[in-house]
Amino acid sequence: MDDAALHPLDDPRTDPLDVAADAARVIAERTGVPRHDLALVLGSGWGGAADRLGDVVAEIPSHEIPGFSAPAVAGHGATTRSIRLAGTDRYALVLGSRTHLYEGKGVRRVVHGVRTAAATGARAVVLTNGCGGLNPDWRPGTPVLIRDHLNLTATSPLEGATFVDLTDLYSQRLRDVAHTVDPTLDEGVYAQFRGPHYETPAEVAMAGVMGADLVGMSTTLEAIAARHVGLEVLAVSLVTNAAAGISPEPLSHEEVLEAGRAAGPRISALLAEIVGRI
Ligand code: 8IG
């Protein structure tokens, strides 16, 4: 076998944190920013939401950074930006796309972005996603803070005997910051399914019995990896559709994109104000 052709994260002899350190070095070189202070991961519907954070210092096609893959889904951006936060000398690293578990590239790729964020110096990460909602009061386009999660993927980003405490995984301090910006923000428990299919109505009902308020295909593995490398985690879901069986309407990817477009101005302002206070 030709080892040179193996992706660095697919080689079991490689430490994924070394690949993240390589990625961070390339980001520092290409952006001219030696240290980033925090990172954001933009999910479905959040594509424009970082546009009000400040001035874009540099924009890099993500696949040019070690360990990153080209995105699989239309509507998921594919650049990594360094943004100088308005009125400060602090820098945010904005990852415009993520690798999903359902792509089948392995869980190391899924969490490479948050590991890279930590390696650039970030102390906190804001994970965003689009998801289905179980609460019928959450109209498409409603942002909801993640308070806790159910990882239903049957996997972990951690390898070996790495026992990480996940009490307060979704930082109470950062949720309090978000609530000072918008006291009306609801909170919920996010259940991650592997996807890429949406749930059946029975699976949504099961998730509800288990305590879920939100169903999606991302975020929990990234949050676990983020905690492992010492990042403080804030996660915000955009409810882009009622979960299967909650409303009589069938689910569509087009509906997801449209809810994101409609919610754009509100979630951009929300994100800018939260990030400004972290
Ligand atoms: I956007 O209803 C979006 N992503 N699992 N279920 C799951 N993922 C989603 C959904 C949904 N909507």
JSON list of C-alpha atoms in Angstrom, two decimals, residues 45-239:
[
{"chain": "A", "resi": 45, "resn": "GLY", "atom": "CA", "xyz": [-28.76, 28.43, 7.55]},
{"chain": "A", "resi": 46, "resn": "TRP", "atom": "CA", "xyz": [-25.91, 30.30, 9.26]},
{"chain": "A", "resi": 47, "resn": "GLY", "atom": "CA", "xyz": [-23.84, 31.06, 6.13]},
{"chain": "A", "resi": 48, "resn": "GLY", "atom": "CA", "xyz": [-24.18, 34.85, 6.32]},
{"chain": "A", "resi": 49, "resn": "ALA", "atom": "CA", "xyz": [-24.39, 35.07, 10.09]},
{"chain": "A", "resi": 50, "resn": "ALA", "atom": "CA", "xyz": [-20.73, 35.98, 10.67]},
{"chain": "A", "resi": 51, "resn": "ASP", "atom": "CA", "xyz": [-20.81, 38.88, 8.22]},
{"chain": "A", "resi": 52, "resn": "ARG", "atom": "CA", "xyz": [-21.40, 41.52, 10.90]},
{"chain": "A", "resi": 53, "resn": "LEU", "atom": "CA", "xyz": [-18.66, 40.42, 13.28]},
{"chain": "A", "resi": 54, "resn": "GLY", "atom": "CA", "xyz": [-16.00, 42.77, 11.97]},
{"chain": "A", "resi": 55, "resn": "ASP", "atom": "CA", "xyz": [-13.49, 43.10, 9.13]},
{"chain": "A", "resi": 56, "resn": "VAL", "atom": "CA", "xyz": [-12.41, 40.03, 7.21]},
{"chain": "A", "resi": 57, "resn": "VAL", "atom": "CA", "xyz": [-8.61, 39.94, 7.43]},
{"chain": "A", "resi": 58, "resn": "ALA", "atom": "CA", "xyz": [-8.15, 36.85, 5.28]},
{"chain": "A", "resi": 59, "resn": "GLU", "atom": "CA", "xyz": [-10.20, 34.16, 3.59]},
{"chain": "A", "resi": 60, "resn": "ILE", "atom": "CA", "xyz": [-8.76, 30.71, 2.82]},
{"chain": "A", "resi": 61, "resn": "PRO", "atom": "CA", "xyz": [-10.43, 27.89, 0.87]},
{"chain": "A", "resi": 62, "resn": "SER", "atom": "CA", "xyz": [-10.70, 25.35, 3.68]},
{"chain": "A", "resi": 63, "resn": "HIS", "atom": "CA", "xyz": [-9.40, 22.42, 1.65]},
{"chain": "A", "resi": 64, "resn": "GLU", "atom": "CA", "xyz": [-6.04, 24.25, 1.38]},
{"chain": "A", "resi": 65, "resn": "ILE", "atom": "CA", "xyz": [-5.59, 23.82, 5.17]},
{"chain": "A", "resi": 66, "resn": "PRO", "atom": "CA", "xyz": [-4.10, 20.51, 6.36]},
{"chain": "A", "resi": 67, "resn": "GLY", "atom": "CA", "xyz": [-6.72, 17.94, 7.31]},
{"chain": "A", "resi": 68, "resn": "PHE", "atom": "CA", "xyz": [-9.77, 19.73, 5.91]},
{"chain": "A", "resi": 69, "resn": "SER", "atom": "CA", "xyz": [-12.04, 18.21, 3.25]},
{"chain": "A", "resi": 70, "resn": "ALA", "atom": "CA", "xyz": [-14.11, 19.75, 0.48]},
{"chain": "A", "resi": 71, "resn": "PRO", "atom": "CA", "xyz": [-17.76, 20.20, 1.56]},
{"chain": "A", "resi": 72, "resn": "ALA", "atom": "CA", "xyz": [-20.32, 17.62, 0.44]},
{"chain": "A", "resi": 73, "resn": "VAL", "atom": "CA", "xyz": [-23.56, 19.61, 0.52]},
{"chain": "A", "resi": 74, "resn": "ALA", "atom": "CA", "xyz": [-24.60, 22.56, -1.64]},
{"chain": "A", "resi": 75, "resn": "GLY", "atom": "CA", "xyz": [-25.35, 25.54, 0.62]},
{"chain": "A", "resi": 76, "resn": "HIS", "atom": "CA", "xyz": [-22.53, 24.72, 3.04]},
{"chain": "A", "resi": 77, "resn": "GLY", "atom": "CA", "xyz": [-19.75, 27.29, 2.56]},
{"chain": "A", "resi": 78, "resn": "ALA", "atom": "CA", "xyz": [-16.16, 26.17, 2.14]},
{"chain": "A", "resi": 79, "resn": "THR", "atom": "CA", "xyz": [-13.91, 28.92, 3.36]},
{"chain": "A", "resi": 80, "resn": "THR", "atom": "CA", "xyz": [-12.11, 29.68, 6.59]},
{"chain": "A", "resi": 81, "resn": "ARG", "atom": "CA", "xyz": [-11.99, 33.35, 7.49]},
{"chain": "A", "resi": 82, "resn": "SER", "atom": "CA", "xyz": [-10.07, 35.36, 10.01]},
{"chain": "A", "resi": 83, "resn": "ILE", "atom": "CA", "xyz": [-12.17, 38.26, 11.26]},
{"chain": "A", "resi": 84, "resn": "ARG", "atom": "CA", "xyz": [-10.97, 41.13, 13.44]},
{"chain": "A", "resi": 85, "resn": "LEU", "atom": "CA", "xyz": [-13.85, 41.70, 15.85]},
{"chain": "A", "resi": 86, "resn": "ALA", "atom": "CA", "xyz": [-15.31, 45.20, 15.48]},
{"chain": "A", "resi": 87, "resn": "GLY", "atom": "CA", "xyz": [-13.76, 47.73, 17.83]},
{"chain": "A", "resi": 88, "resn": "THR", "atom": "CA", "xyz": [-11.29, 45.25, 19.38]},
{"chain": "A", "resi": 89, "resn": "ASP", "atom": "CA", "xyz": [-7.89, 43.73, 18.73]},
{"chain": "A", "resi": 90, "resn": "ARG", "atom": "CA", "xyz": [-9.36, 40.24, 19.02]},
{"chain": "A", "resi": 91, "resn": "TYR", "atom": "CA", "xyz": [-9.68, 37.77, 16.15]},
{"chain": "A", "resi": 92, "resn": "ALA", "atom": "CA", "xyz": [-12.32, 35.18, 15.36]},
{"chain": "A", "resi": 93, "resn": "LEU", "atom": "CA", "xyz": [-11.66, 32.14, 13.20]},
{"chain": "A", "resi": 94, "resn": "VAL", "atom": "CA", "xyz": [-14.80, 31.42, 11.20]},
{"chain": "A", "resi": 95, "resn": "LEU", "atom": "CA", "xyz": [-15.11, 27.91, 9.79]},
{"chain": "A", "resi": 96, "resn": "GLY", "atom": "CA", "xyz": [-17.67, 28.25, 7.01]},
{"chain": "A", "resi": 97, "resn": "SER", "atom": "CA", "xyz": [-18.35, 24.55, 6.64]},
{"chain": "A", "resi": 98, "resn": "ARG", "atom": "CA", "xyz": [-18.14, 21.32, 8.58]},
{"chain": "A", "resi": 99, "resn": "THR", "atom": "CA", "xyz": [-17.58, 17.68, 7.77]},
{"chain": "A", "resi": 100, "resn": "HIS", "atom": "CA", "xyz": [-20.57, 15.56, 8.82]},
{"chain": "A", "resi": 101, "resn": "LEU", "atom": "CA", "xyz": [-20.42, 12.05, 10.20]},
{"chain": "A", "resi": 102, "resn": "TYR", "atom": "CA", "xyz": [-22.78, 10.90, 7.44]},
{"chain": "A", "resi": 103, "resn": "GLU", "atom": "CA", "xyz": [-20.10, 11.64, 4.84]},
{"chain": "A", "resi": 104, "resn": "GLY", "atom": "CA", "xyz": [-18.39, 8.48, 6.02]},
{"chain": "A", "resi": 105, "resn": "LYS", "atom": "CA", "xyz": [-14.90, 10.01, 6.23]},
{"chain": "A", "resi": 106, "resn": "GLY", "atom": "CA", "xyz": [-14.57, 9.14, 9.88]},
{"chain": "A", "resi": 107, "resn": "VAL", "atom": "CA", "xyz": [-15.02, 11.04, 13.11]},
{"chain": "A", "resi": 108, "resn": "ARG", "atom": "CA", "xyz": [-11.50, 12.55, 13.11]},
{"chain": "A", "resi": 109, "resn": "ARG", "atom": "CA", "xyz": [-12.47, 14.68, 10.10]},
{"chain": "A", "resi": 110, "resn": "VAL", "atom": "CA", "xyz": [-15.72, 15.71, 11.81]},
{"chain": "A", "resi": 111, "resn": "VAL", "atom": "CA", "xyz": [-13.88, 17.27, 14.77]},
{"chain": "A", "resi": 112, "resn": "HIS", "atom": "CA", "xyz": [-10.75, 18.52, 13.00]},
{"chain": "A", "resi": 113, "resn": "GLY", "atom": "CA", "xyz": [-12.16, 22.07, 12.85]},
{"chain": "A", "resi": 114, "resn": "VAL", "atom": "CA", "xyz": [-12.58, 22.46, 16.61]},
{"chain": "A", "resi": 115, "resn": "ARG", "atom": "CA", "xyz": [-9.20, 20.87, 17.27]},
{"chain": "A", "resi": 116, "resn": "THR", "atom": "CA", "xyz": [-7.66, 23.31, 14.80]},
{"chain": "A", "resi": 117, "resn": "ALA", "atom": "CA", "xyz": [-9.49, 26.20, 16.49]},
{"chain": "A", "resi": 118, "resn": "ALA", "atom": "CA", "xyz": [-7.95, 25.26, 19.83]},
{"chain": "A", "resi": 119, "resn": "ALA", "atom": "CA", "xyz": [-4.52, 24.96, 18.21]},
{"chain": "A", "resi": 120, "resn": "THR", "atom": "CA", "xyz": [-4.82, 28.53, 16.85]},
{"chain": "A", "resi": 121, "resn": "GLY", "atom": "CA", "xyz": [-5.19, 29.74, 20.43]},
{"chain": "A", "resi": 122, "resn": "ALA", "atom": "CA", "xyz": [-8.98, 29.97, 20.68]},
{"chain": "A", "resi": 123, "resn": "ARG", "atom": "CA", "xyz": [-10.42, 29.66, 24.19]},
{"chain": "A", "resi": 124, "resn": "ALA", "atom": "CA", "xyz": [-14.08, 29.35, 23.16]},
{"chain": "A", "resi": 125, "resn": "VAL", "atom": "CA", "xyz": [-16.03, 27.99, 20.22]},
{"chain": "A", "resi": 126, "resn": "VAL", "atom": "CA", "xyz": [-19.50, 28.86, 19.01]},
{"chain": "A", "resi": 127, "resn": "LEU", "atom": "CA", "xyz": [-21.07, 25.88, 17.23]},
{"chain": "A", "resi": 128, "resn": "THR", "atom": "CA", "xyz": [-24.10, 26.63, 15.07]},
{"chain": "A", "resi": 129, "resn": "ASN", "atom": "CA", "xyz": [-26.38, 24.28, 13.20]},
{"chain": "A", "resi": 130, "resn": "GLY", "atom": "CA", "xyz": [-29.71, 23.95, 11.46]},
{"chain": "A", "resi": 131, "resn": "CYS", "atom": "CA", "xyz": [-31.98, 21.34, 12.97]},
{"chain": "A", "resi": 132, "resn": "GLY", "atom": "CA", "xyz": [-35.49, 20.01, 13.41]},
{"chain": "A", "resi": 133, "resn": "GLY", "atom": "CA", "xyz": [-37.57, 21.17, 16.35]},
{"chain": "A", "resi": 134, "resn": "LEU", "atom": "CA", "xyz": [-39.87, 19.08, 18.56]},
{"chain": "A", "resi": 135, "resn": "ASN", "atom": "CA", "xyz": [-41.57, 22.09, 20.14]},
{"chain": "A", "resi": 136, "resn": "PRO", "atom": "CA", "xyz": [-44.33, 23.21, 17.74]},
{"chain": "A", "resi": 137, "resn": "ASP", "atom": "CA", "xyz": [-44.02, 26.78, 19.12]},
{"chain": "A", "resi": 138, "resn": "TRP", "atom": "CA", "xyz": [-40.60, 27.04, 17.43]},
{"chain": "A", "resi": 139, "resn": "ARG", "atom": "CA", "xyz": [-41.48, 28.31, 13.96]},
{"chain": "A", "resi": 140, "resn": "PRO", "atom": "CA", "xyz": [-38.89, 27.73, 11.22]},
{"chain": "A", "resi": 141, "resn": "GLY", "atom": "CA", "xyz": [-36.21, 30.38, 11.72]},
{"chain": "A", "resi": 142, "resn": "THR", "atom": "CA", "xyz": [-36.22, 30.28, 15.55]},
{"chain": "A", "resi": 143, "resn": "PRO", "atom": "CA", "xyz": [-32.75, 30.25, 17.21]},
{"chain": "A", "resi": 144, "resn": "VAL", "atom": "CA", "xyz": [-32.47, 28.01, 20.30]},
{"chain": "A", "resi": 145, "resn": "LEU", "atom": "CA", "xyz": [-29.50, 27.61, 22.69]},
{"chain": "A", "resi": 146, "resn": "ILE", "atom": "CA", "xyz": [-28.32, 24.06, 23.27]},
{"chain": "A", "resi": 147, "resn": "ARG", "atom": "CA", "xyz": [-28.37, 23.31, 27.00]},
{"chain": "A", "resi": 148, "resn": "ASP", "atom": "CA", "xyz": [-27.30, 19.65, 26.81]},
{"chain": "A", "resi": 149, "resn": "HIS", "atom": "CA", "xyz": [-27.18, 16.84, 24.29]},
{"chain": "A", "resi": 150, "resn": "LEU", "atom": "CA", "xyz": [-27.95, 13.21, 23.51]},
{"chain": "A", "resi": 151, "resn": "ASN", "atom": "CA", "xyz": [-25.19, 11.72, 21.38]},
{"chain": "A", "resi": 152, "resn": "LEU", "atom": "CA", "xyz": [-27.10, 9.03, 19.44]},
{"chain": "A", "resi": 153, "resn": "THR", "atom": "CA", "xyz": [-24.29, 8.37, 16.97]},
{"chain": "A", "resi": 154, "resn": "ALA", "atom": "CA", "xyz": [-22.82, 5.43, 18.91]},
{"chain": "A", "resi": 155, "resn": "THR", "atom": "CA", "xyz": [-19.35, 6.91, 18.46]},
{"chain": "A", "resi": 156, "resn": "SER", "atom": "CA", "xyz": [-16.96, 9.36, 20.11]},
{"chain": "A", "resi": 157, "resn": "PRO", "atom": "CA", "xyz": [-14.24, 11.64, 18.78]},
{"chain": "A", "resi": 158, "resn": "LEU", "atom": "CA", "xyz": [-11.98, 10.51, 21.63]},
{"chain": "A", "resi": 159, "resn": "GLU", "atom": "CA", "xyz": [-9.71, 7.51, 21.24]},
{"chain": "A", "resi": 160, "resn": "GLY", "atom": "CA", "xyz": [-8.40, 5.27, 23.98]},
{"chain": "A", "resi": 161, "resn": "ALA", "atom": "CA", "xyz": [-9.01, 5.71, 27.69]},
{"chain": "A", "resi": 162, "resn": "THR", "atom": "CA", "xyz": [-9.81, 9.41, 27.45]},
{"chain": "A", "resi": 163, "resn": "PHE", "atom": "CA", "xyz": [-12.41, 10.03, 30.15]},
{"chain": "A", "resi": 164, "resn": "VAL", "atom": "CA", "xyz": [-13.70, 13.58, 29.79]},
{"chain": "A", "resi": 165, "resn": "ASP", "atom": "CA", "xyz": [-16.27, 15.13, 32.13]},
{"chain": "A", "resi": 166, "resn": "LEU", "atom": "CA", "xyz": [-19.23, 16.51, 30.15]},
{"chain": "A", "resi": 167, "resn": "THR", "atom": "CA", "xyz": [-21.07, 18.11, 33.06]},
{"chain": "A", "resi": 168, "resn": "ASP", "atom": "CA", "xyz": [-21.67, 21.73, 31.96]},
{"chain": "A", "resi": 169, "resn": "LEU", "atom": "CA", "xyz": [-20.44, 20.89, 28.43]},
{"chain": "A", "resi": 170, "resn": "TYR", "atom": "CA", "xyz": [-22.57, 23.74, 27.11]},
{"chain": "A", "resi": 171, "resn": "SER", "atom": "CA", "xyz": [-21.13, 26.54, 29.24]},
{"chain": "A", "resi": 172, "resn": "GLN", "atom": "CA", "xyz": [-23.59, 28.15, 31.63]},
{"chain": "A", "resi": 173, "resn": "ARG", "atom": "CA", "xyz": [-21.45, 31.30, 31.52]},
{"chain": "A", "resi": 174, "resn": "LEU", "atom": "CA", "xyz": [-21.79, 31.60, 27.74]},
{"chain": "A", "resi": 175, "resn": "ARG", "atom": "CA", "xyz": [-25.50, 30.81, 27.83]},
{"chain": "A", "resi": 176, "resn": "ASP", "atom": "CA", "xyz": [-25.88, 33.62, 30.35]},
{"chain": "A", "resi": 177, "resn": "VAL", "atom": "CA", "xyz": [-24.03, 35.93, 27.95]},
{"chain": "A", "resi": 178, "resn": "ALA", "atom": "CA", "xyz": [-26.45, 34.93, 25.17]},
{"chain": "A", "resi": 179, "resn": "HIS", "atom": "CA", "xyz": [-29.40, 35.60, 27.44]},
{"chain": "A", "resi": 180, "resn": "THR", "atom": "CA", "xyz": [-28.17, 39.10, 28.27]},
{"chain": "A", "resi": 181, "resn": "VAL", "atom": "CA", "xyz": [-28.22, 39.76, 24.51]},
{"chain": "A", "resi": 182, "resn": "ASP", "atom": "CA", "xyz": [-31.65, 38.16, 24.00]},
{"chain": "A", "resi": 183, "resn": "PRO", "atom": "CA", "xyz": [-33.57, 37.19, 27.16]},
{"chain": "A", "resi": 184, "resn": "THR", "atom": "CA", "xyz": [-36.27, 35.53, 25.01]},
{"chain": "A", "resi": 185, "resn": "LEU", "atom": "CA", "xyz": [-33.91, 32.83, 23.69]},
{"chain": "A", "resi": 186, "resn": "ASP", "atom": "CA", "xyz": [-35.20, 29.36, 24.52]},
{"chain": "A", "resi": 187, "resn": "GLU", "atom": "CA", "xyz": [-32.92, 26.46, 25.44]},
{"chain": "A", "resi": 188, "resn": "GLY", "atom": "CA", "xyz": [-33.18, 22.80, 24.51]},
{"chain": "A", "resi": 189, "resn": "VAL", "atom": "CA", "xyz": [-31.57, 19.38, 24.48]},
{"chain": "A", "resi": 190, "resn": "TYR", "atom": "CA", "xyz": [-30.10, 18.49, 21.06]},
{"chain": "A", "resi": 191, "resn": "ALA", "atom": "CA", "xyz": [-30.08, 14.88, 19.87]},
{"chain": "A", "resi": 192, "resn": "GLN", "atom": "CA", "xyz": [-27.55, 14.04, 17.18]},
{"chain": "A", "resi": 193, "resn": "PHE", "atom": "CA", "xyz": [-28.52, 11.29, 14.76]},
{"chain": "A", "resi": 194, "resn": "ARG", "atom": "CA", "xyz": [-26.06, 10.03, 12.18]},
{"chain": "A", "resi": 195, "resn": "GLY", "atom": "CA", "xyz": [-28.24, 10.91, 9.17]},
{"chain": "A", "resi": 196, "resn": "PRO", "atom": "CA", "xyz": [-28.14, 11.69, 6.29]},
{"chain": "A", "resi": 197, "resn": "HIS", "atom": "CA", "xyz": [-31.80, 10.71, 6.19]},
{"chain": "A", "resi": 198, "resn": "TYR", "atom": "CA", "xyz": [-34.11, 12.65, 8.44]},
{"chain": "A", "resi": 199, "resn": "GLU", "atom": "CA", "xyz": [-35.83, 10.75, 11.27]},
{"chain": "A", "resi": 200, "resn": "THR", "atom": "CA", "xyz": [-39.03, 8.82, 11.05]},
{"chain": "A", "resi": 201, "resn": "PRO", "atom": "CA", "xyz": [-41.87, 10.19, 13.15]},
{"chain": "A", "resi": 202, "resn": "ALA", "atom": "CA", "xyz": [-41.32, 7.25, 15.54]},
{"chain": "A", "resi": 203, "resn": "GLU", "atom": "CA", "xyz": [-37.66, 8.18, 15.97]},
{"chain": "A", "resi": 204, "resn": "VAL", "atom": "CA", "xyz": [-38.60, 11.79, 16.70]},
{"chain": "A", "resi": 205, "resn": "ALA", "atom": "CA", "xyz": [-41.13, 10.54, 19.29]},
{"chain": "A", "resi": 206, "resn": "MET", "atom": "CA", "xyz": [-38.40, 8.34, 20.81]},
{"chain": "A", "resi": 207, "resn": "ALA", "atom": "CA", "xyz": [-36.01, 11.29, 21.00]},
{"chain": "A", "resi": 208, "resn": "GLY", "atom": "CA", "xyz": [-38.73, 13.30, 22.71]},
{"chain": "A", "resi": 209, "resn": "VAL", "atom": "CA", "xyz": [-39.29, 10.60, 25.33]},
{"chain": "A", "resi": 210, "resn": "MET", "atom": "CA", "xyz": [-35.54, 10.59, 25.97]},
{"chain": "A", "resi": 211, "resn": "GLY", "atom": "CA", "xyz": [-35.57, 14.33, 26.59]},
{"chain": "A", "resi": 212, "resn": "ALA", "atom": "CA", "xyz": [-34.67, 15.85, 23.22]},
{"chain": "A", "resi": 213, "resn": "ASP", "atom": "CA", "xyz": [-36.09, 19.15, 22.00]},
{"chain": "A", "resi": 214, "resn": "LEU", "atom": "CA", "xyz": [-33.99, 19.39, 18.83]},
{"chain": "A", "resi": 215, "resn": "VAL", "atom": "CA", "xyz": [-32.81, 16.77, 16.30]},
{"chain": "A", "resi": 216, "resn": "GLY", "atom": "CA", "xyz": [-29.85, 17.20, 13.97]},
{"chain": "A", "resi": 217, "resn": "MET", "atom": "CA", "xyz": [-26.82, 15.59, 12.36]},
{"chain": "A", "resi": 218, "resn": "SER", "atom": "CA", "xyz": [-23.89, 17.54, 13.87]},
{"chain": "A", "resi": 219, "resn": "THR", "atom": "CA", "xyz": [-22.53, 19.40, 16.89]},
{"chain": "A", "resi": 220, "resn": "THR", "atom": "CA", "xyz": [-22.37, 16.80, 19.71]},
{"chain": "A", "resi": 221, "resn": "LEU", "atom": "CA", "xyz": [-19.15, 15.13, 18.55]},
{"chain": "A", "resi": 222, "resn": "GLU", "atom": "CA", "xyz": [-17.60, 18.55, 17.95]},
{"chain": "A", "resi": 223, "resn": "ALA", "atom": "CA", "xyz": [-18.67, 19.73, 21.41]},
{"chain": "A", "resi": 224, "resn": "ILE", "atom": "CA", "xyz": [-17.08, 16.66, 23.03]},
{"chain": "A", "resi": 225, "resn": "ALA", "atom": "CA", "xyz": [-13.83, 17.19, 21.11]},
{"chain": "A", "resi": 226, "resn": "ALA", "atom": "CA", "xyz": [-13.91, 20.90, 22.00]},
{"chain": "A", "resi": 227, "resn": "ARG", "atom": "CA", "xyz": [-14.22, 20.15, 25.70]},
{"chain": "A", "resi": 228, "resn": "HIS", "atom": "CA", "xyz": [-11.39, 17.63, 25.45]},
{"chain": "A", "resi": 229, "resn": "VAL", "atom": "CA", "xyz": [-9.04, 20.36, 24.18]},
{"chain": "A", "resi": 230, "resn": "GLY", "atom": "CA", "xyz": [-10.23, 22.85, 26.78]},
{"chain": "A", "resi": 231, "resn": "LEU", "atom": "CA", "xyz": [-12.52, 25.07, 24.73]},
{"chain": "A", "resi": 232, "resn": "GLU", "atom": "CA", "xyz": [-15.55, 26.67, 26.32]},
{"chain": "A", "resi": 233, "resn": "VAL", "atom": "CA", "xyz": [-18.59, 25.75, 24.18]},
{"chain": "A", "resi": 234, "resn": "LEU", "atom": "CA", "xyz": [-21.63, 27.75, 23.16]},
{"chain": "A", "resi": 235, "resn": "ALA", "atom": "CA", "xyz": [-23.99, 26.06, 20.70]},
{"chain": "A", "resi": 236, "resn": "VAL", "atom": "CA", "xyz": [-26.91, 27.66, 18.92]},
{"chain": "A", "resi": 237, "resn": "SER", "atom": "CA", "xyz": [-29.40, 25.80, 16.76]},
{"chain": "A", "resi": 238, "resn": "LEU", "atom": "CA", "xyz": [-31.55, 27.38, 14.11]},
{"chain": "A", "resi": 239, "resn": "VAL", "atom": "CA", "xyz": [-34.80, 25.45, 13.98]}
]
